[in-house]
Amino acid sequence: MSQGDPICPRCDQPFALEAFLAAVSGYSTVTDSGGSVCPACNDGMEFRVGNGSLELGYTYWSGSLHFEGVKVFKIASLRRGTDAGAVYAEYAEKRYLLSPPPASPD
C-alpha cells in the first residue's frame, strides 16, 4: 500500500485527489468502482474508494463483472459513504457524488 498522493499509472505523475474526484464520469454500484481521468495527462482510470484508501485498477468479466485493484494508495482522510442510495466520497471537507441515488419508479 502506498502513502501520499496517488500516482497516475500512465504518466507516473502524482495527482491531486480533489481534481480526480471532481472529474468522475460514473460509478457502478455493481462493481463498487468508477471512472475518472488523470488531471495531468487526461488518461482514463478505473478506481474504487474505500475508507482511508483509493484503489486504481480495472474491471473485467469472469462470469460477472468484477473490479481488480492493482495499486492501493493510503489516504487517511478519504471516506466513502451512502446517503439515500447515493454513493459519495468525502475528502478535504468536501463531498463528491460518485453515483446518484436509484431512480424511483413512477
mmCIF file of C-alpha atoms in Angstrom:
data_model
loop_
_atom_site.group_PDB
_atom_site.id
_atom_site.type_symbol
_atom_site.label_atom_id
_atom_site.label_comp_id
_atom_site.label_asym_id
_atom_site.label_seq_id
_atom_site.Cartn_x
_atom_site.Cartn_y
_atom_site.Cartn_z
ATOM 1 C CA MET A 1 0.000 0.000 0.000
ATOM 2 C CA SER A 2 1.418 3.398 -0.993
ATOM 3 C CA GLN A 3 1.253 6.540 1.097
ATOM 4 C CA GLY A 4 0.844 10.091 -0.194
ATOM 5 C CA ASP A 5 -0.623 11.462 -3.392
ATOM 6 C CA PRO A 6 -1.934 8.931 -5.899
ATOM 7 C CA ILE A 7 0.273 8.444 -8.956
ATOM 8 C CA CYS A 8 -1.086 8.005 -12.478
ATOM 9 C CA PRO A 9 -0.096 4.624 -13.935
ATOM 10 C CA ARG A 10 0.163 6.153 -17.446
ATOM 11 C CA CYS A 11 2.231 9.345 -16.910
ATOM 12 C CA ASP A 12 3.764 8.474 -13.499
ATOM 13 C CA GLN A 13 2.820 11.903 -12.142
ATOM 14 C CA PRO A 14 1.242 12.435 -8.718
ATOM 15 C CA PHE A 15 -2.213 13.977 -8.993
ATOM 16 C CA ALA A 16 -4.492 15.998 -6.757
ATOM 17 C CA LEU A 17 -7.251 13.777 -5.404
ATOM 18 C CA GLU A 18 -9.714 16.695 -5.412
ATOM 19 C CA ALA A 19 -9.337 17.161 -9.197
ATOM 20 C CA PHE A 20 -9.585 13.393 -9.768
ATOM 21 C CA LEU A 21 -12.808 13.085 -7.730
ATOM 22 C CA ALA A 22 -14.296 16.190 -9.371
ATOM 23 C CA ALA A 23 -13.808 14.545 -12.810
ATOM 24 C CA VAL A 24 -15.630 11.269 -12.001
ATOM 25 C CA SER A 25 -17.648 10.171 -15.038
ATOM 26 C CA GLY A 26 -19.613 7.416 -13.298
ATOM 27 C CA TYR A 27 -19.593 4.878 -10.509
ATOM 28 C CA SER A 28 -21.040 1.363 -10.636
ATOM 29 C CA THR A 29 -22.687 0.044 -7.507
ATOM 30 C CA VAL A 30 -22.392 -3.443 -9.050
ATOM 31 C CA THR A 31 -18.580 -3.413 -9.035
ATOM 32 C CA ASP A 32 -18.224 -0.617 -6.462
ATOM 33 C CA SER A 33 -15.870 1.122 -8.882
ATOM 34 C CA GLY A 34 -15.873 4.168 -11.102
ATOM 35 C CA GLY A 35 -14.135 6.041 -13.862
ATOM 36 C CA SER A 36 -12.246 9.314 -13.872
ATOM 37 C CA VAL A 37 -9.260 10.903 -15.615
ATOM 38 C CA CYS A 38 -5.761 11.826 -14.537
ATOM 39 C CA PRO A 39 -5.636 15.614 -14.009
ATOM 40 C CA ALA A 40 -2.105 15.660 -15.508
ATOM 41 C CA CYS A 41 -2.465 13.601 -18.723
ATOM 42 C CA ASN A 42 -6.271 13.111 -19.051
ATOM 43 C CA ASP A 43 -5.860 9.333 -19.355
ATOM 44 C CA GLY A 44 -8.914 7.392 -18.195
ATOM 45 C CA MET A 45 -8.617 5.366 -14.986
ATOM 46 C CA GLU A 46 -10.873 2.981 -13.125
ATOM 47 C CA PHE A 47 -10.907 3.236 -9.340
ATOM 48 C CA ARG A 48 -12.539 2.226 -6.079
ATOM 49 C CA VAL A 49 -12.896 4.429 -2.999
ATOM 50 C CA GLY A 50 -12.568 2.904 0.444
ATOM 51 C CA ASN A 51 -12.384 4.383 3.914
ATOM 52 C CA GLY A 52 -8.789 5.558 4.004
ATOM 53 C CA SER A 53 -7.808 4.289 0.565
ATOM 54 C CA LEU A 54 -8.041 4.779 -3.187
ATOM 55 C CA GLU A 55 -7.529 1.736 -5.435
ATOM 56 C CA LEU A 56 -6.622 2.068 -9.103
ATOM 57 C CA GLY A 57 -7.341 -0.945 -11.280
ATOM 58 C CA TYR A 58 -9.618 -2.316 -13.974
ATOM 59 C CA THR A 59 -12.894 -4.146 -14.491
ATOM 60 C CA TYR A 60 -13.206 -7.498 -16.243
ATOM 61 C CA TRP A 61 -15.760 -10.212 -16.940
ATOM 62 C CA SER A 62 -15.382 -13.546 -15.199
ATOM 63 C CA GLY A 63 -18.893 -14.906 -15.097
ATOM 64 C CA SER A 64 -19.922 -11.436 -13.880
ATOM 65 C CA LEU A 65 -18.297 -8.011 -13.943
ATOM 66 C CA HIS A 66 -15.551 -7.527 -11.298
ATOM 67 C CA PHE A 67 -13.138 -4.767 -10.281
ATOM 68 C CA GLU A 68 -9.495 -5.743 -9.769
ATOM 69 C CA GLY A 69 -7.428 -3.290 -7.733
ATOM 70 C CA VAL A 70 -3.814 -3.054 -8.899
ATOM 71 C CA LYS A 71 -2.418 -0.171 -6.818
ATOM 72 C CA VAL A 72 -3.723 0.976 -3.429
ATOM 73 C CA PHE A 73 -2.959 4.433 -2.053
ATOM 74 C CA LYS A 74 -3.459 5.055 1.660
ATOM 75 C CA ILE A 75 -5.297 8.362 2.116
ATOM 76 C CA ALA A 76 -6.319 8.602 5.768
ATOM 77 C CA SER A 77 -8.908 11.369 5.373
ATOM 78 C CA LEU A 78 -10.716 9.785 2.383
ATOM 79 C CA ARG A 79 -14.122 8.319 3.197
ATOM 80 C CA ARG A 80 -16.778 6.523 1.145
ATOM 81 C CA GLY A 81 -20.405 6.746 2.150
ATOM 82 C CA THR A 82 -24.001 6.448 1.051
ATOM 83 C CA ASP A 83 -26.948 8.725 1.558
ATOM 84 C CA ALA A 84 -30.459 7.765 0.381
ATOM 85 C CA GLY A 85 -28.937 5.378 -2.179
ATOM 86 C CA ALA A 86 -26.355 7.867 -3.496
ATOM 87 C CA VAL A 87 -22.669 6.919 -3.234
ATOM 88 C CA TYR A 88 -20.203 9.679 -2.364
ATOM 89 C CA ALA A 89 -16.583 10.251 -1.402
ATOM 90 C CA GLU A 90 -15.556 12.753 1.260
ATOM 91 C CA TYR A 91 -12.128 14.331 1.157
ATOM 92 C CA ALA A 92 -10.722 17.653 2.410
ATOM 93 C CA GLU A 93 -14.100 18.566 3.936
ATOM 94 C CA LYS A 94 -15.857 18.271 0.571
ATOM 95 C CA ARG A 95 -18.325 15.644 -0.663
ATOM 96 C CA TYR A 96 -18.034 14.302 -4.216
ATOM 97 C CA LEU A 97 -21.037 12.496 -5.697
ATOM 98 C CA LEU A 98 -19.908 9.230 -7.300
ATOM 99 C CA SER A 99 -23.282 7.673 -8.094
ATOM 100 C CA PRO A 100 -26.707 9.309 -7.840
ATOM 101 C CA PRO A 101 -29.497 7.541 -5.969
ATOM 102 C CA PRO A 102 -31.506 4.993 -7.968
ATOM 103 C CA ALA A 103 -34.453 6.447 -9.854
ATOM 104 C CA SER A 104 -37.749 5.952 -8.097
ATOM 105 C CA PRO A 105 -40.343 4.003 -10.100
ATOM 106 C CA ASP A 106 -43.231 6.141 -11.290
#
